[in-house]
Coordinates of C-alpha atoms in Angstrom, one line a residue:
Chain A
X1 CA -5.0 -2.8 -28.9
X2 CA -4.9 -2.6 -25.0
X3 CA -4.6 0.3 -23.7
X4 CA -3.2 1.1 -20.3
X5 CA -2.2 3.8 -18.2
X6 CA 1.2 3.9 -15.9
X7 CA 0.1 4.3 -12.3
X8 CA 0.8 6.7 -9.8
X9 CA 5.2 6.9 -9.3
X10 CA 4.1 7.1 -5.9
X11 CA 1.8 3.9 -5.7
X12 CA 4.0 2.0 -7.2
X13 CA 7.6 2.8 -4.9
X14 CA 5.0 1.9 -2.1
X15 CA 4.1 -1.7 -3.4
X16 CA 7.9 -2.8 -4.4
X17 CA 9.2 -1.2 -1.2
X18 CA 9.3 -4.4 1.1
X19 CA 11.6 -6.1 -1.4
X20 CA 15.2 -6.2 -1.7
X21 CA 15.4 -7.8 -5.1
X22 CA 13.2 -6.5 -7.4
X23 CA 12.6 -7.5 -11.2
X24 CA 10.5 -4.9 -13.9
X25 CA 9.4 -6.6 -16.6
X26 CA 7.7 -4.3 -19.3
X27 CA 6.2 -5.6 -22.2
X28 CA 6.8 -5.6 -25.9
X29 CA 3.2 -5.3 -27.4
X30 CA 0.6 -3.3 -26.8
X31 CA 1.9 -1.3 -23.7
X32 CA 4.7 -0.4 -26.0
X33 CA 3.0 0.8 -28.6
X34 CA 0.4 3.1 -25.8
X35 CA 3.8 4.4 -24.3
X36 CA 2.7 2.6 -21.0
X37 CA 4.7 -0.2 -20.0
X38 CA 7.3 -1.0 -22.8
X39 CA 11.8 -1.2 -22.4
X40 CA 11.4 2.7 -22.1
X41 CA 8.9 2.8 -19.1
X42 CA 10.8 0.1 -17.4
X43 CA 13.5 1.5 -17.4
X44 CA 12.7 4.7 -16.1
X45 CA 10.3 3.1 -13.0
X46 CA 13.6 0.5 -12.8
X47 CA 15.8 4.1 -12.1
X48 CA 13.2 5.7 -10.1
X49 CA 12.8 2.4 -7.7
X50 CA 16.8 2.9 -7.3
X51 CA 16.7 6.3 -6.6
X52 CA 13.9 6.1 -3.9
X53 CA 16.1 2.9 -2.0
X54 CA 19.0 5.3 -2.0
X55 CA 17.1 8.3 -0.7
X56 CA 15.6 6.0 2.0
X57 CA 19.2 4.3 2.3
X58 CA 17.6 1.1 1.5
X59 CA 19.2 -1.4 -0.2
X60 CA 18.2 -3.3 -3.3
X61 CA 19.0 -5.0 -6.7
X62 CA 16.7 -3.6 -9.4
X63 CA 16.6 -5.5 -12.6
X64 CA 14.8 -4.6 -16.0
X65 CA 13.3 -7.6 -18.4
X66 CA 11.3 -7.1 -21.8
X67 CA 9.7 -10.3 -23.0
X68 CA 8.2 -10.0 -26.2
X69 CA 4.9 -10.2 -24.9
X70 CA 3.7 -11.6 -21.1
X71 CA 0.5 -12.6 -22.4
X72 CA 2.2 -15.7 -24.0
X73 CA 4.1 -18.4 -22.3
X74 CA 6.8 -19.2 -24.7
X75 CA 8.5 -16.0 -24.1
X76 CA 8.0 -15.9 -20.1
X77 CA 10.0 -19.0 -20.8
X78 CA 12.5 -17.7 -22.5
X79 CA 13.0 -14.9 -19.5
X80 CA 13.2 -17.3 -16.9
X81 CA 16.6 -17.0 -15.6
X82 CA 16.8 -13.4 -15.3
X83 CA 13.6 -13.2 -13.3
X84 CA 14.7 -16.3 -10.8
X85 CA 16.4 -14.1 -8.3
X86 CA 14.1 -11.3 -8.0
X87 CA 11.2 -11.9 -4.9
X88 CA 9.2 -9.3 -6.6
X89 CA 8.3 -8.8 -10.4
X90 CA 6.6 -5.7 -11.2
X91 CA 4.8 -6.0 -14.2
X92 CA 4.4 -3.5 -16.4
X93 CA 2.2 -5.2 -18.8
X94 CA -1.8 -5.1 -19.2
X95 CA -3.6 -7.3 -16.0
X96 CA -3.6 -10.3 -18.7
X97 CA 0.4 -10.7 -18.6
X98 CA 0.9 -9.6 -15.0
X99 CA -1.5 -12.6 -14.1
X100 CA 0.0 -14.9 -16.7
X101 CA 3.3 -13.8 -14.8
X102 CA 1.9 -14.9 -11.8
X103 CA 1.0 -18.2 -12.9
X104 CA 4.5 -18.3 -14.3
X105 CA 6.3 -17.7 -10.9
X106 CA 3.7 -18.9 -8.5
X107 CA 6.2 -18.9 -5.6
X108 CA 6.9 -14.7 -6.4
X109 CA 5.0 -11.9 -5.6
X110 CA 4.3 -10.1 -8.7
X111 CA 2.6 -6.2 -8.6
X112 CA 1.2 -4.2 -11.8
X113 CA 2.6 -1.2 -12.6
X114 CA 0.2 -0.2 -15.4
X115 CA -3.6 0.5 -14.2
X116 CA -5.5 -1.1 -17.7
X117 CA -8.2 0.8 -19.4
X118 CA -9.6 -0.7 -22.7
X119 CA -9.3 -1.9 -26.4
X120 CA -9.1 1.4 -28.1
X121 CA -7.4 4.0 -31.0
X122 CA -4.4 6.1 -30.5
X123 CA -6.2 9.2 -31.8
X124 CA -3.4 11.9 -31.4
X125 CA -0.1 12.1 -29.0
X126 CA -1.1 11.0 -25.8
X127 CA -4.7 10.7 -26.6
X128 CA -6.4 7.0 -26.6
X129 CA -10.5 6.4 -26.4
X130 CA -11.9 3.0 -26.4
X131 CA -13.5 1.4 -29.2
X132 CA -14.4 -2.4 -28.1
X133 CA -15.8 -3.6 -24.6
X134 CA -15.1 -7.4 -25.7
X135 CA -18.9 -8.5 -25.7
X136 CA -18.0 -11.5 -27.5
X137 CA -21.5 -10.9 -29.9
X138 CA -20.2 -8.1 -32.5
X139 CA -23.2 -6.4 -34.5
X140 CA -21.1 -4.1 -35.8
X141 CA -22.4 -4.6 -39.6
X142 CA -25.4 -3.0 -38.3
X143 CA -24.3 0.0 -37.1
X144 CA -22.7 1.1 -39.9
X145 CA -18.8 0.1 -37.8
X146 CA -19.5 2.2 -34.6
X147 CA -20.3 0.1 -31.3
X148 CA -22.8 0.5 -29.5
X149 CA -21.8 -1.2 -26.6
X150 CA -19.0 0.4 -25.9
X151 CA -19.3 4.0 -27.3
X152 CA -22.7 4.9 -26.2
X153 CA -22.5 5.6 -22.2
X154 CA -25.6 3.5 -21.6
X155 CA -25.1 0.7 -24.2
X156 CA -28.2 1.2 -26.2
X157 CA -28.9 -0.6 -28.7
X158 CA -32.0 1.0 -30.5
X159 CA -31.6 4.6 -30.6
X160 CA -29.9 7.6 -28.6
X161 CA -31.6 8.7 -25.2
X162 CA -32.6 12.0 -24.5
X163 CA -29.6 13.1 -23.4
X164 CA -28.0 13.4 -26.8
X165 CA -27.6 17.1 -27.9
X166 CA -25.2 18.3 -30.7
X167 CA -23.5 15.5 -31.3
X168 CA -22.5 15.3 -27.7
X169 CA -23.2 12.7 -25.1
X170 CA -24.7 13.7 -21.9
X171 CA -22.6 12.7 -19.6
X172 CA -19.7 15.2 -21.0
X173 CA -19.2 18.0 -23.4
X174 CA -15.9 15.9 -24.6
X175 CA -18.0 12.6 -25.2
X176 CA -19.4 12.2 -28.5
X177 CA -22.6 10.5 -28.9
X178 CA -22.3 6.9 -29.8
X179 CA -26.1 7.3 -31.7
X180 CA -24.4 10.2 -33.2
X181 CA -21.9 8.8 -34.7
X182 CA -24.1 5.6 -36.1
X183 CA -26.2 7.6 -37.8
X184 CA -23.7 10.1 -39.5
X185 CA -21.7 6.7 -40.7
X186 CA -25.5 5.1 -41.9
X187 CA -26.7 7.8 -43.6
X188 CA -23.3 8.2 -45.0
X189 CA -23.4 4.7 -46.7
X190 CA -27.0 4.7 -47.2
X191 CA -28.4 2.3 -44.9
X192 CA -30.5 4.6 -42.7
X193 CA -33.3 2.4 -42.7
X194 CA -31.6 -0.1 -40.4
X195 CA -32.3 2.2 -38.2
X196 CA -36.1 0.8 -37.8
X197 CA -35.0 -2.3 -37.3
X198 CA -35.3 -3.4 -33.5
X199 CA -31.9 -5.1 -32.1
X200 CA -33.2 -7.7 -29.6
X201 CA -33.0 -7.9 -26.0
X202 CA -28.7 -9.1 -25.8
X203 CA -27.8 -12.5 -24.5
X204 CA -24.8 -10.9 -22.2
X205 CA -23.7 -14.5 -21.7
X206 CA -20.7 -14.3 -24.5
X207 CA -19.7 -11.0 -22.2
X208 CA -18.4 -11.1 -18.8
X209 CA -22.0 -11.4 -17.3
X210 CA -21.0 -15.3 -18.1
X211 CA -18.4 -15.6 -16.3
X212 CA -14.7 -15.6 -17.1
X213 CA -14.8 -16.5 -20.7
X214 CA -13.0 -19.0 -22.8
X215 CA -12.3 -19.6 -26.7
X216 CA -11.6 -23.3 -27.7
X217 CA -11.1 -23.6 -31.2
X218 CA -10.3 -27.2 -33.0
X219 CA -9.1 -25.7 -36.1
X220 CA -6.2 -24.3 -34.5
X221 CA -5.3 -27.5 -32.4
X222 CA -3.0 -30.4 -33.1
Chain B
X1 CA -56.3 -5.9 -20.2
X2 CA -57.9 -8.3 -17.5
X3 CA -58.1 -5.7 -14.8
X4 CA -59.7 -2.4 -14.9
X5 CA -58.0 0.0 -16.9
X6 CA -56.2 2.9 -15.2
X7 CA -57.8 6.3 -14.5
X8 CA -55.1 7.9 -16.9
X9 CA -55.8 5.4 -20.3
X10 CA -59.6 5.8 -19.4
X11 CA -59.2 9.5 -19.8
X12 CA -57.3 9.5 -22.5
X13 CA -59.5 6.7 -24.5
X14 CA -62.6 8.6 -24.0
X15 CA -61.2 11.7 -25.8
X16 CA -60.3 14.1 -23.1
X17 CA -57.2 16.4 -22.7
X18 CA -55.1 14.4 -20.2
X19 CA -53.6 16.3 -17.0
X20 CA -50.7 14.4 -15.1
X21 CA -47.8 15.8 -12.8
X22 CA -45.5 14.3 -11.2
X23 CA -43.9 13.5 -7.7
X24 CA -40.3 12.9 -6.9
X25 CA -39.9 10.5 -4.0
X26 CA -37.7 12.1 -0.4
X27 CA -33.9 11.2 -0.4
X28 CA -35.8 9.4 3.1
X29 CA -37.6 7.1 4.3
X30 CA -40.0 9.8 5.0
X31 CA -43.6 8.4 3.8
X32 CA -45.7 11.2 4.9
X33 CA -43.8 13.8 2.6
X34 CA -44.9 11.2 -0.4
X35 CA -48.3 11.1 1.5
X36 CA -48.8 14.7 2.2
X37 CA -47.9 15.8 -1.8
X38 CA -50.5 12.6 -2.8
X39 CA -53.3 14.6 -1.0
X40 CA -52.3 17.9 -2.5
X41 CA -52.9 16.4 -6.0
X42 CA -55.4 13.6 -5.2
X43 CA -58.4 14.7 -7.7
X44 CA -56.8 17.6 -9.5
X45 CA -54.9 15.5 -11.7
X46 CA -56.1 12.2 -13.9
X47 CA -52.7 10.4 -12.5
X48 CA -49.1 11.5 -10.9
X49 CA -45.6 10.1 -12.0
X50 CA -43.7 8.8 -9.7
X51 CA -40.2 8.8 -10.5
X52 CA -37.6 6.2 -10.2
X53 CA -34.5 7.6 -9.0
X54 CA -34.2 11.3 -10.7
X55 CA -30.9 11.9 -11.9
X56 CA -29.5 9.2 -10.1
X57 CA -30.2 10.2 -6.7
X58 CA -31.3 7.3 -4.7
X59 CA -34.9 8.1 -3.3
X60 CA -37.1 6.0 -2.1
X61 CA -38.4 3.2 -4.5
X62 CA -40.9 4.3 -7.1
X63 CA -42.9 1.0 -6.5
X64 CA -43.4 1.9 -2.8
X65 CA -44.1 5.7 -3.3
X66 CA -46.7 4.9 -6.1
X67 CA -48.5 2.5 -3.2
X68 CA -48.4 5.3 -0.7
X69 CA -49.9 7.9 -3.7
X70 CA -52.5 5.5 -4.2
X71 CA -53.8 5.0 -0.2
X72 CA -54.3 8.5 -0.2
X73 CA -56.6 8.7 -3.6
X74 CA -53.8 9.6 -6.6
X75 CA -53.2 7.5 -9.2
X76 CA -49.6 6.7 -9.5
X77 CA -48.3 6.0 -13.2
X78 CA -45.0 4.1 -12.2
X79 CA -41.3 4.8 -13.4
X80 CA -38.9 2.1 -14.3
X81 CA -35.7 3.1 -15.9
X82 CA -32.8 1.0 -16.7
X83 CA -30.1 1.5 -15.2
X84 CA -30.3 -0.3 -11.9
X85 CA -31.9 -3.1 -13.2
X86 CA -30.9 -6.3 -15.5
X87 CA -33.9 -7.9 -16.3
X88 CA -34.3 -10.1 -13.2
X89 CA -35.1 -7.2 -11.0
X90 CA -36.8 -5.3 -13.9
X91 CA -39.7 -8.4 -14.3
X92 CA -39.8 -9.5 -10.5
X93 CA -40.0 -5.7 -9.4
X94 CA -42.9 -5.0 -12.1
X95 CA -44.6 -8.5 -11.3
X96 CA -44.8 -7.4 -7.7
X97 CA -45.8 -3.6 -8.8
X98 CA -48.8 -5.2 -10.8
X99 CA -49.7 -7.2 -7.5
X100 CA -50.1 -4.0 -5.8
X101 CA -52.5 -2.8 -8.3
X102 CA -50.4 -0.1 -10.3
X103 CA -51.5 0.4 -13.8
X104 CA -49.3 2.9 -15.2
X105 CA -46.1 2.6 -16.2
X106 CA -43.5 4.7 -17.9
X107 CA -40.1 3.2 -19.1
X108 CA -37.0 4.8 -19.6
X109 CA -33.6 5.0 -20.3
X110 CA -32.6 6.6 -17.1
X111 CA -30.4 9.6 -16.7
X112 CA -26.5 8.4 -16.6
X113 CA -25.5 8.0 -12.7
X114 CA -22.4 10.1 -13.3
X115 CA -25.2 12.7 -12.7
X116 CA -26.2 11.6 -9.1
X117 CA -25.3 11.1 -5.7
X118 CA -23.3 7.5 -6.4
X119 CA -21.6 8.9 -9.7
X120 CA -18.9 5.5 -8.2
X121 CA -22.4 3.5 -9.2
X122 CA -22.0 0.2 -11.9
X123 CA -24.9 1.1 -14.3
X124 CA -26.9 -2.0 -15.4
X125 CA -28.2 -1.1 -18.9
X126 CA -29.2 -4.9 -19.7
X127 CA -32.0 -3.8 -21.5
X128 CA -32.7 -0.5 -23.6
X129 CA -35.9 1.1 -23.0
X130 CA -37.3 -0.1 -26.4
X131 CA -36.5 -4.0 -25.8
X132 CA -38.0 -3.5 -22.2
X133 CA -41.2 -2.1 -23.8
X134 CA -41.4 -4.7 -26.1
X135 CA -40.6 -7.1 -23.5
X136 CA -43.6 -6.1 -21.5
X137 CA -46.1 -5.6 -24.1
X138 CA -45.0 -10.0 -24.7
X139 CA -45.8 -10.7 -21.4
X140 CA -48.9 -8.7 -21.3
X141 CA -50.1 -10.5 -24.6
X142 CA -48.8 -13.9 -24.3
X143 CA -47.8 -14.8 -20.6
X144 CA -43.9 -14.9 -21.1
X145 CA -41.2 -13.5 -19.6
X146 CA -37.9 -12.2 -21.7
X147 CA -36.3 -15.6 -21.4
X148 CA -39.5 -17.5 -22.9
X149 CA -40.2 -18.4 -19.7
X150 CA -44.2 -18.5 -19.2
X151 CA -46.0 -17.0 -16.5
X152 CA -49.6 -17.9 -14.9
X153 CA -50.2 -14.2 -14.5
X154 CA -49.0 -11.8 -16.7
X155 CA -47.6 -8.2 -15.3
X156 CA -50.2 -6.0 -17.3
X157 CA -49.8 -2.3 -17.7
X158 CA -50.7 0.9 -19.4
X159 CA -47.1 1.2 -21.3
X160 CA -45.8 4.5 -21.9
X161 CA -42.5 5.7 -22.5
X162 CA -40.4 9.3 -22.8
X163 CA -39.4 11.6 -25.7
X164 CA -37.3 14.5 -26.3
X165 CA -38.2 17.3 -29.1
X166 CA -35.1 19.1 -28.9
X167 CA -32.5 15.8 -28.5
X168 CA -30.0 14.8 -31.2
X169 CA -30.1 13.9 -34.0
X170 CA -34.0 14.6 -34.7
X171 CA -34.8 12.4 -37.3
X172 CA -33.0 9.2 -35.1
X173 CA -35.3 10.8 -32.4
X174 CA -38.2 10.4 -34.1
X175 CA -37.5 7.2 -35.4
X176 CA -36.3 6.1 -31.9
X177 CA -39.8 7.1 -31.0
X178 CA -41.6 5.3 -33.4
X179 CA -39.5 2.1 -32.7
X180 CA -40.5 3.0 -28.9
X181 CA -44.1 2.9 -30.4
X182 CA -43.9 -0.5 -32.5
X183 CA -42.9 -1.9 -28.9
X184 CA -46.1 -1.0 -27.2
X185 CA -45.9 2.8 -25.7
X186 CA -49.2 3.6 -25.4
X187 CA -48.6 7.2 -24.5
X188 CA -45.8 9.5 -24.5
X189 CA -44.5 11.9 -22.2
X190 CA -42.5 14.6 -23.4
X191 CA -39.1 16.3 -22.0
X192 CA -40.4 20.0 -20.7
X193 CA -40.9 22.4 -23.7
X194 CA -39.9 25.8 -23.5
X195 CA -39.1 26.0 -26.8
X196 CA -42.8 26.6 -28.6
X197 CA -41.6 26.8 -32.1
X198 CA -39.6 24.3 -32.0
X199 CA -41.9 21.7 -30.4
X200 CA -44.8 22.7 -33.2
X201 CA -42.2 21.6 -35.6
X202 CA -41.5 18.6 -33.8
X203 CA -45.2 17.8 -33.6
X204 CA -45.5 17.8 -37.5
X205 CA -42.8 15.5 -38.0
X206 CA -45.0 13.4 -35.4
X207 CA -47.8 14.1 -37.1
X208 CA -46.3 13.4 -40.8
X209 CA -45.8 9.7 -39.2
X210 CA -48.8 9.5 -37.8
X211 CA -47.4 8.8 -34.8
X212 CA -49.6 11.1 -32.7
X213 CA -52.9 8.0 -33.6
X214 CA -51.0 5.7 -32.2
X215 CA -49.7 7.0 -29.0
X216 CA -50.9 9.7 -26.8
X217 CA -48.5 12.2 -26.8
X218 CA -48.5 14.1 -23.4
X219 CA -46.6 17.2 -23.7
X220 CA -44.3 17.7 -20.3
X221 CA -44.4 21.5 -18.7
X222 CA -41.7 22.5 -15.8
X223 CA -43.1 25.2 -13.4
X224 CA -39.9 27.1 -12.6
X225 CA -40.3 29.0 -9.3
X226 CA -37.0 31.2 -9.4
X227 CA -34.1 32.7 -11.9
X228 CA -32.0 29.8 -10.2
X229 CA -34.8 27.1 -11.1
X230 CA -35.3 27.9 -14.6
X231 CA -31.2 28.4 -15.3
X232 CA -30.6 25.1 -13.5
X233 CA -33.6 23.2 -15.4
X234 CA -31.2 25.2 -18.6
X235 CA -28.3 22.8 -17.5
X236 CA -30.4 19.8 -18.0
X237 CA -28.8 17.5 -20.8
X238 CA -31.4 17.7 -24.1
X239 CA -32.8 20.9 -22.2
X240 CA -34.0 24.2 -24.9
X241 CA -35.3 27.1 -22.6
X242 CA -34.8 30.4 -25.1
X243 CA -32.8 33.2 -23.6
X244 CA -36.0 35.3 -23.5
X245 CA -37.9 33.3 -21.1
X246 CA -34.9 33.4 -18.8
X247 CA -34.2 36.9 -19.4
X248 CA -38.0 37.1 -18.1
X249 CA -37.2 35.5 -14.9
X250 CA -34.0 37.5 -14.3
X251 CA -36.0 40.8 -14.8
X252 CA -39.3 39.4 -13.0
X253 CA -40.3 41.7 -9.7
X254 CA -42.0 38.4 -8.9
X255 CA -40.0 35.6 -9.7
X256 CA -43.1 33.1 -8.4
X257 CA -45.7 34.5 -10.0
X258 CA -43.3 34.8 -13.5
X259 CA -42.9 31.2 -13.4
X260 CA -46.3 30.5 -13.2
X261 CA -46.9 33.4 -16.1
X262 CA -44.6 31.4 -17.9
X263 CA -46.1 28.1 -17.7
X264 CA -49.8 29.1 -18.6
X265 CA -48.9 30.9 -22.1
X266 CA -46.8 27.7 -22.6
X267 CA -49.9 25.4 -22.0
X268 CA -52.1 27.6 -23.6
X269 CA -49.9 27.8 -27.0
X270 CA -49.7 23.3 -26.6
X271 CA -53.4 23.1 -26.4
X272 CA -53.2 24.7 -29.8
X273 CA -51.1 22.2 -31.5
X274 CA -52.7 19.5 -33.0
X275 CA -52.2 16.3 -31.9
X276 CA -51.3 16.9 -28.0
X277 CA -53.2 14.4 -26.0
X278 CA -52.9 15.6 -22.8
X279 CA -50.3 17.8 -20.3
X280 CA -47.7 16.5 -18.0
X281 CA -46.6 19.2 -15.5
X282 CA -43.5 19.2 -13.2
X283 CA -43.2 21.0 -10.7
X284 CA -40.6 19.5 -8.4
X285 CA -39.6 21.2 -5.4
X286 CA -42.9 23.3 -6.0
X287 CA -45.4 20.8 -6.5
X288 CA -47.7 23.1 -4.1
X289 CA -48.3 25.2 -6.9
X290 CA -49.9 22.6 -9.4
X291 CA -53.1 23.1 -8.1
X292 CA -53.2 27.0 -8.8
X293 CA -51.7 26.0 -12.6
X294 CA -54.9 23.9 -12.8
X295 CA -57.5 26.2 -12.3
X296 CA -55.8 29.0 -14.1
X297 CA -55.1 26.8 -16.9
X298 CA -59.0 25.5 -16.6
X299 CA -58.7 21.9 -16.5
X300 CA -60.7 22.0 -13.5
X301 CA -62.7 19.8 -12.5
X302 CA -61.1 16.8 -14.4
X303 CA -63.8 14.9 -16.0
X304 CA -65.1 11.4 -14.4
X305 CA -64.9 8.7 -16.5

């Protein structure tokens, strides 16, 4: 899933504090489920933008909204009326939904209030790492279901660099080595001689490197 | 090749034991500090390093260092990492390094540049170290670029590459080597060995692949000048310095001429090992004292070829 972070209290009282009308929307998938941006989360920034207003003896009409999911038009829909009044949405969803919010209300200024990291694991209370950088070219049969791209800090595809040392990635003590980990899983299912094999030069062009990306699929259309 | 081979391949083909050190580029635009280490090791050495970027400190350009090394009479063996370069920069910077007359080159992964100076830095990564290698040995052989694209005149190098005895996990080292190897390294040079025992076991696992006849294996050597140096060398990722030889240091009346102790029974016990091709010796921040390693260690004169 997505994974995202909630930003700074601080940051976020400071964007929302020109408005007097103020709509949170959190976000009933995967910012739920990472304890980011869900009905929960809302509702506590929703209390905390109160509070500050009062303290500052501002005043201002908070409102809290959970749509399903924001990444998904039908259910903006379906939260239409209660976000009318508002002349500022924070969302608290991943930067897909807050920008699909955006288009939704183009006339509205709309604000995150979730910083979004990656497509990752829950690994342990309060503890996510990311798993998937969304290169749009998986080769994960090859390396024995651990990714490269995303879980070797230089995104090597034929081998650890030298920076590798007991099991640990270079950059940090915490990190473990990407290479590592491919070659425990390998030898584990016996397939260390893919090892040899060379993994081409990558055609980044199905990553970001080709600009925003698009699926079209005729199967799935009327 | 169509030009003249390099100093360094020469050396190397005709059997001798290799000598090379190595120059790290000023955090300046400062040419004459490039220039004045150049003339220190101009004709002790068979060719000099030049790296690209240490540690991800940005220093002046390998490519335009190597060019100053070689007006003043040492031949440069280039450094291209790949970090900072997809492989639009990587070809167009090496076709222009080959139209200066460089000859050497040494690709590598590049240390992370959470390490550096610009730890804010994007890192590029487009290429791994053993596609680039492959990459170059294409166009050297068959006049294209990565794309397929041809070219009327090939970038053509001496290809070499890095290795580390004492990285994880050793046997996806070694076959990481010997994939660098299939790609076209022509020589190796190794991460600084401390670690005697563990490098001679190293070197029969390179042996046992018979990796050692097809690549030159230059074995690296830091020259530590002080307790500080050799315990922050220790803090190097993939770095093995046994306690002893700091302990040495720490306990050393003479730190400078401990270091330099140090470093000959180190070269003295790789000459020993069977199939070493040659020496690479760092000395950064002290590359004054290369030239006293050299005759002490008896490589000098190096041989004309």
């Amino acid at each position: 899933m997505i994974i995202a972070e909630p930003k700074k209290l601080a940051d976020v009282l400071c964007a929302v504090e020109p408005y007097r009308n103020v709509a949170v929307a959190g976000c009933g998938t995967c910012v739920t489920v990472c304890l980011a941006g869900g009905e929960k989360e809302a509702l506590g920034v929703a209390g905390m933008i109160r509070l500050a207003a009062k303290e500052a003896g501002r005043e201002v009409i908070v409102s809290v909204t959970n749509p399903i999911r924001q990444c998904d038009m039908e259910f903006l829909d379906s939260h239409e009326a209660e976000l009318e009044e508002a002349d500022c949405i924070l969302s608290l969803a991943c930067g897909a939904g807050v920008q699909f919010m955006a288009e939704k209300f183009p006339d509205k200024v709309v604000v995150p209030g979730v910083d979004t990291k990656f497509i990752g694991v829950n690994r342990d209370l309060g503890y996510w790492t990311e798993m998937c950088q969304g290169c749009g070219n998986c080769i994960l049969e090859k390396t024995g279901g651990v990714c490269p791209v995303s879980r070797c800090s230089k995104s090597h595809f034929n081998g650890p660099c030298g920076g590798s040392s007991t099991g640990k990635c270079e950059i940090d003590p915490e990190t473990e080595c990407g290479w590592q980990l491919i070659y425990d899983r390998l030898s584990r299912i016996n397939q260390l001689d893919r090892l040899l094999e060379v993994n081409e030069t990558r055609d980044w062009s199905t990553s970001r490197d080709g600009g925003p990306r698009i699926v079209r699929r005729q199967d799935v259309t009327l | 090749m169509s030009s003249e081979k390099s100093n360094l391949q020469k050396i190397l083909e005709a059997g001798h034991f290799s000598v090379s050190s190595e120059i790290g580029p000023p955090m300046s635009a400062n040419g004459q500090f490039v220039r004045g280490h150049a003339k220190e090791l101009a004709g002790l050495v068979d060719a000099a390093n030049v790296t690209d970027c240490q540690t991800a400190i940005v220093r002046m350009s390998s490519v335009a260092a190597c060019c100053l090394c070689a007006q003043e009479g040492l031949e440069p063996v280039l450094q291209m990492t790949c970090r900072d370069r997809n492989r639009i920069a990587i070809q167009s910077d090496l076709l222009g390094a080959a139209a200066l007359g460089l000859k050497n080159l040494v690709v590598l992964s590049g240390d992370h540049q959470s390490f550096g100076n610009h730890p804010q830095a994007k890192n590029v990564f487009d290429v791994d170290s053993v596609q680039l290698l492959a990459a170059l040995r294409d166009q050297a052989e068959n006049s294209v670029f990565m794309s397929g694209a041809k070219t009327k005149m090939p970038a053509e190098f001496f290809l070499g590459s890095t290795a580390n005895p004492f990285a994880d996990p050793e046997e996806l080292q070694l076959i990481r080597l010997e994939k660098k190897i299939n790609a076209g390294a022509k020589f190796i040079q190794t991460q600084a060995i401390y670690n005697i025992e563990r490098f001679g076991r190293w070197m029969e696992k390179v042996r046992a692949r018979g990796l050692h006849e097809r690549a030159y294996i230059l074995a690296g050597i830091v020259v530590n000048k002080s307790q500080r140096s050799i315990e922050m060398t220790g803090i190097v990722p993939g770095m093995d310095i046994p306690e002893a030889l700091i302990e040495r240091m720490r306990k050393a009346e003479d730190e400078q001429a401990e270091g330099v102790s140090i470093a000959l029974e180190l070269i003295e016990e790789i000459r020993k090992i069977e199939g070493v091709s040659g020496l690479h010796i760092m000395a950064i921040g002290w590359e004054t004292i290369v030239p006293t390693i050299l005759e002490r260690a008896g490589f000098l004169p190096r041989p004309k070829v």
